[in-house]
CSV table of C-alpha atoms in Angstrom, one decimal:
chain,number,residue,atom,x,y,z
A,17,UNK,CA,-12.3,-28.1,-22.9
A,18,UNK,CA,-12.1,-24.7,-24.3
A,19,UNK,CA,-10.2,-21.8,-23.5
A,20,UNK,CA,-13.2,-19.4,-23.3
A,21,UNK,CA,-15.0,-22.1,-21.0
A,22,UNK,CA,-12.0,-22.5,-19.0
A,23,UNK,CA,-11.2,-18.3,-19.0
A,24,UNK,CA,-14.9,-17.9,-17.9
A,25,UNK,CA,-14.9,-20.3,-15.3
A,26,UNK,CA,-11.3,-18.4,-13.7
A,27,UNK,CA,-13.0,-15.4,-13.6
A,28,UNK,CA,-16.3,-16.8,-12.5
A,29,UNK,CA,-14.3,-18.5,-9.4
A,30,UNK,CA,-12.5,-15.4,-8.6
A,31,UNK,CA,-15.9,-13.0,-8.5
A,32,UNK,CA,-17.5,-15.8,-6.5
A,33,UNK,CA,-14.5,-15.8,-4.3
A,34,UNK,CA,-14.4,-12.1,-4.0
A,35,UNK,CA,-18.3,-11.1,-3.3
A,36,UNK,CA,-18.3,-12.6,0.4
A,37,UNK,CA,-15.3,-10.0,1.2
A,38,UNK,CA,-16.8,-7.2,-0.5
A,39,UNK,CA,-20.3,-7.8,0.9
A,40,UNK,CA,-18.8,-8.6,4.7
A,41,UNK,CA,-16.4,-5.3,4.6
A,42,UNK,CA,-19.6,-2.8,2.7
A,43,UNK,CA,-21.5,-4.7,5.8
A,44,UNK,CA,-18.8,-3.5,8.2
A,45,UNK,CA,-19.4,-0.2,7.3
A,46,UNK,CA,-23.4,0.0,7.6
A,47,UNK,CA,-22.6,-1.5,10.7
A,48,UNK,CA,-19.5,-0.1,12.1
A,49,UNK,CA,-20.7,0.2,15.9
A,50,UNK,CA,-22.4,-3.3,16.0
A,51,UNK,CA,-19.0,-4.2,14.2
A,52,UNK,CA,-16.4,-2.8,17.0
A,53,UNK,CA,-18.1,-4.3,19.9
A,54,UNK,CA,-18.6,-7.9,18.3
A,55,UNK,CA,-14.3,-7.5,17.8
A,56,UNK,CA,-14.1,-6.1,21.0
A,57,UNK,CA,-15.9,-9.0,22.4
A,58,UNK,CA,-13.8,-11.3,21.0
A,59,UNK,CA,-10.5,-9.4,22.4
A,60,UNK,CA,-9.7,-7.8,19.1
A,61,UNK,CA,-9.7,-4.4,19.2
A,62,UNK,CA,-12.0,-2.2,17.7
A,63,UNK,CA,-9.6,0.4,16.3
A,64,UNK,CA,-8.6,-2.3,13.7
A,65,UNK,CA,-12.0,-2.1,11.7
A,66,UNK,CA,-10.6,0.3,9.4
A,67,UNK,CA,-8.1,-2.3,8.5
A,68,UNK,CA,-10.5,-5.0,8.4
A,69,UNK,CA,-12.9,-3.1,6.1
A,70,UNK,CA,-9.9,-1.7,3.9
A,71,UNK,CA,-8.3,-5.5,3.7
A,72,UNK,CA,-11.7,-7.1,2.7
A,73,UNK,CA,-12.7,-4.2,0.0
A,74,UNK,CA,-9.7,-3.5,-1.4
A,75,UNK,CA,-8.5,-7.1,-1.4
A,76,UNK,CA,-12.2,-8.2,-2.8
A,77,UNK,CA,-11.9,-5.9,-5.8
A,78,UNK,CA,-8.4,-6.6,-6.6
A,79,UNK,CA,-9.4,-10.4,-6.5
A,80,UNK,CA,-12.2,-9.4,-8.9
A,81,UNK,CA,-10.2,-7.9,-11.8
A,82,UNK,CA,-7.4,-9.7,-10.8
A,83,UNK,CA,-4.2,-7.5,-10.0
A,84,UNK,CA,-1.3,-8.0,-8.1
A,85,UNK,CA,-3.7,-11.7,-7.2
A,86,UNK,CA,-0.9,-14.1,-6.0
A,87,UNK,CA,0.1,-11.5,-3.3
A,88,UNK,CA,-3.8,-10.4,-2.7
A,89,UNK,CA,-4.3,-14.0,-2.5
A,90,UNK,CA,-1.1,-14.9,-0.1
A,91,UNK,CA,-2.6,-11.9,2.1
A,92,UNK,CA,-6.5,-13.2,2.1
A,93,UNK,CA,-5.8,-16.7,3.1
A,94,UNK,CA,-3.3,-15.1,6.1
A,95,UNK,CA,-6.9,-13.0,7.0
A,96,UNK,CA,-9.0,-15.5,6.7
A,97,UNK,CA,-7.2,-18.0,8.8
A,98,UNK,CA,-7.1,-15.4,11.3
A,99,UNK,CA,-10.2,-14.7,11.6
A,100,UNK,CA,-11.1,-18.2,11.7
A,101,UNK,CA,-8.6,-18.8,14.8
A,102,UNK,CA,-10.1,-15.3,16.2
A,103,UNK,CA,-13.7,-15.9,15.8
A,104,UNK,CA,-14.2,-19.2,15.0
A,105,UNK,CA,-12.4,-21.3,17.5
A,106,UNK,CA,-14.6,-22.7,19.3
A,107,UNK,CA,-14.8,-26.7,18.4
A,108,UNK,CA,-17.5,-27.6,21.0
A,109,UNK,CA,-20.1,-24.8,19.0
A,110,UNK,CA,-21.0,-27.0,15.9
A,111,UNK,CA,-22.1,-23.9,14.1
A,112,UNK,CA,-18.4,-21.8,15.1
A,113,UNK,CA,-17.1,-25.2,13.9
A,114,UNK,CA,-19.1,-24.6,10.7
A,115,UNK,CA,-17.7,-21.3,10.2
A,116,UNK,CA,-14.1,-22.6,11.2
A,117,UNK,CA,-14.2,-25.0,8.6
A,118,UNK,CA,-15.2,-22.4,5.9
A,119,UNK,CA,-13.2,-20.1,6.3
A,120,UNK,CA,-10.2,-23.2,6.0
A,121,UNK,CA,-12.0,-23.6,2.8
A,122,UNK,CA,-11.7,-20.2,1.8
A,123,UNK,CA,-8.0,-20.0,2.3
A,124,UNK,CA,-7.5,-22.9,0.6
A,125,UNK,CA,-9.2,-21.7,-2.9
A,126,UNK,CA,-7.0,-18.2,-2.1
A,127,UNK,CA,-4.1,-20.8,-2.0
A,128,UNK,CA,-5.1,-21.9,-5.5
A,129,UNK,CA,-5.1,-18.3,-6.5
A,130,UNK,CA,-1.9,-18.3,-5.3
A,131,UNK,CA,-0.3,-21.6,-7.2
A,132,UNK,CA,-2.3,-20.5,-10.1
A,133,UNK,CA,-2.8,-16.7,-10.7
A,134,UNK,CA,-6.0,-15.1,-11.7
A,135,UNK,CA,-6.0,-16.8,-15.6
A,136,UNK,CA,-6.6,-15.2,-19.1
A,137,UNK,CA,-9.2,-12.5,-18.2
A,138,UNK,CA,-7.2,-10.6,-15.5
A,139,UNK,CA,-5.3,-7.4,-15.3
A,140,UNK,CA,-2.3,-9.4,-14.7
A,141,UNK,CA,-2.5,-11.5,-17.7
A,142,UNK,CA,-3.4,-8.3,-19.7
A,143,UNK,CA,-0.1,-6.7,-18.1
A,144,UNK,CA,2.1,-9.7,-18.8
A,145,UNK,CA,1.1,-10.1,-22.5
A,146,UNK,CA,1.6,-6.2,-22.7
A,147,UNK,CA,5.5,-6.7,-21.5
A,148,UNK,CA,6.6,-9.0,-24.0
C-alpha cells in the first residue's frame, strides 16, 4: 500500500479518535451544571470537571496533531477505563453495558497509539526527523 494511503489513514484514525473527547469536554463546558450533578450522582465529585474537561481537550488536540501521543495515549486509555468502571458499570443495563464496552474499545485503539505512535504526519514525527 502506499505511504501517503497509509500516512492518511494514521492521521485519519487519530482525528477520529480524538473528536469524541473534544466534543464530550466542549460539551462539558456548555453544560457545566448538568455536568457536576450527573458526576455527583455517580459519587465522583463535581470539583473534578475542570480536570475532566482539561484531560479530554487538551488530550483531544494533542491526539490530533500528534505530540507527546504515546504518553497522551498511555493517559486516555487510563481515563477512559475509568470512566467506563465509574459510569459504566452497570452489566445488568444493556445500554451501560453498551457504553462499557466502548469505552474498552476506545482504550484499546489509544493502546495502539501507544505501541505505534501517531505515524508520518505528526508533530512527533516532524520532531524526530528534525533531531537527526
Amino acid at each position: 500500500m502506499p505511504s501517503t494511503v497509509l500516512n492518511f489513514s494514521e492521521l485519519a484514525g487519530r482525528v477520529l479518535l480524538a473528536v469524541l473527547f473534544l466534543i464530550a469536554g466542549i460539551g462539558k463546558i456548555s453544560g457545566y451544571a448538568a455536568t457536576q450533578g450527573y458526576m455527583a450522582s455517580q459519587g465522583v465529585p463535581g470539583a473534578l470537571l475542570p480536570l475532566v474537561i482539561a484531560t479530554e481537550l487538551g488530550g483531544g488536540a494533542l491526539i490530533v496533531i500528534g505530540l507527546w501521543t504515546r504518553w497522551v495515549a498511555v493517559a486516555l486509555a487510563g481515563f477512559t477505563l475509568l470512566a467506563a468502571i465509574l459510569f459504566h458499570g452497570n452489566s445488568s443495563d444493556q445500554m451501560q453495558q453498551i457504553m462499557f464496552l466502548k469505552d474498552v474499545s476506545i482504550a484499546g485503539a489509544f493502546l495502539l497509539l501507544v505501541a505505534n505512535g501517531a505515524g508520518a504526519w505528526s508533530v512527533d514525527a516532524r520532531r524526530a526527523r528534525a533531531s537527526r
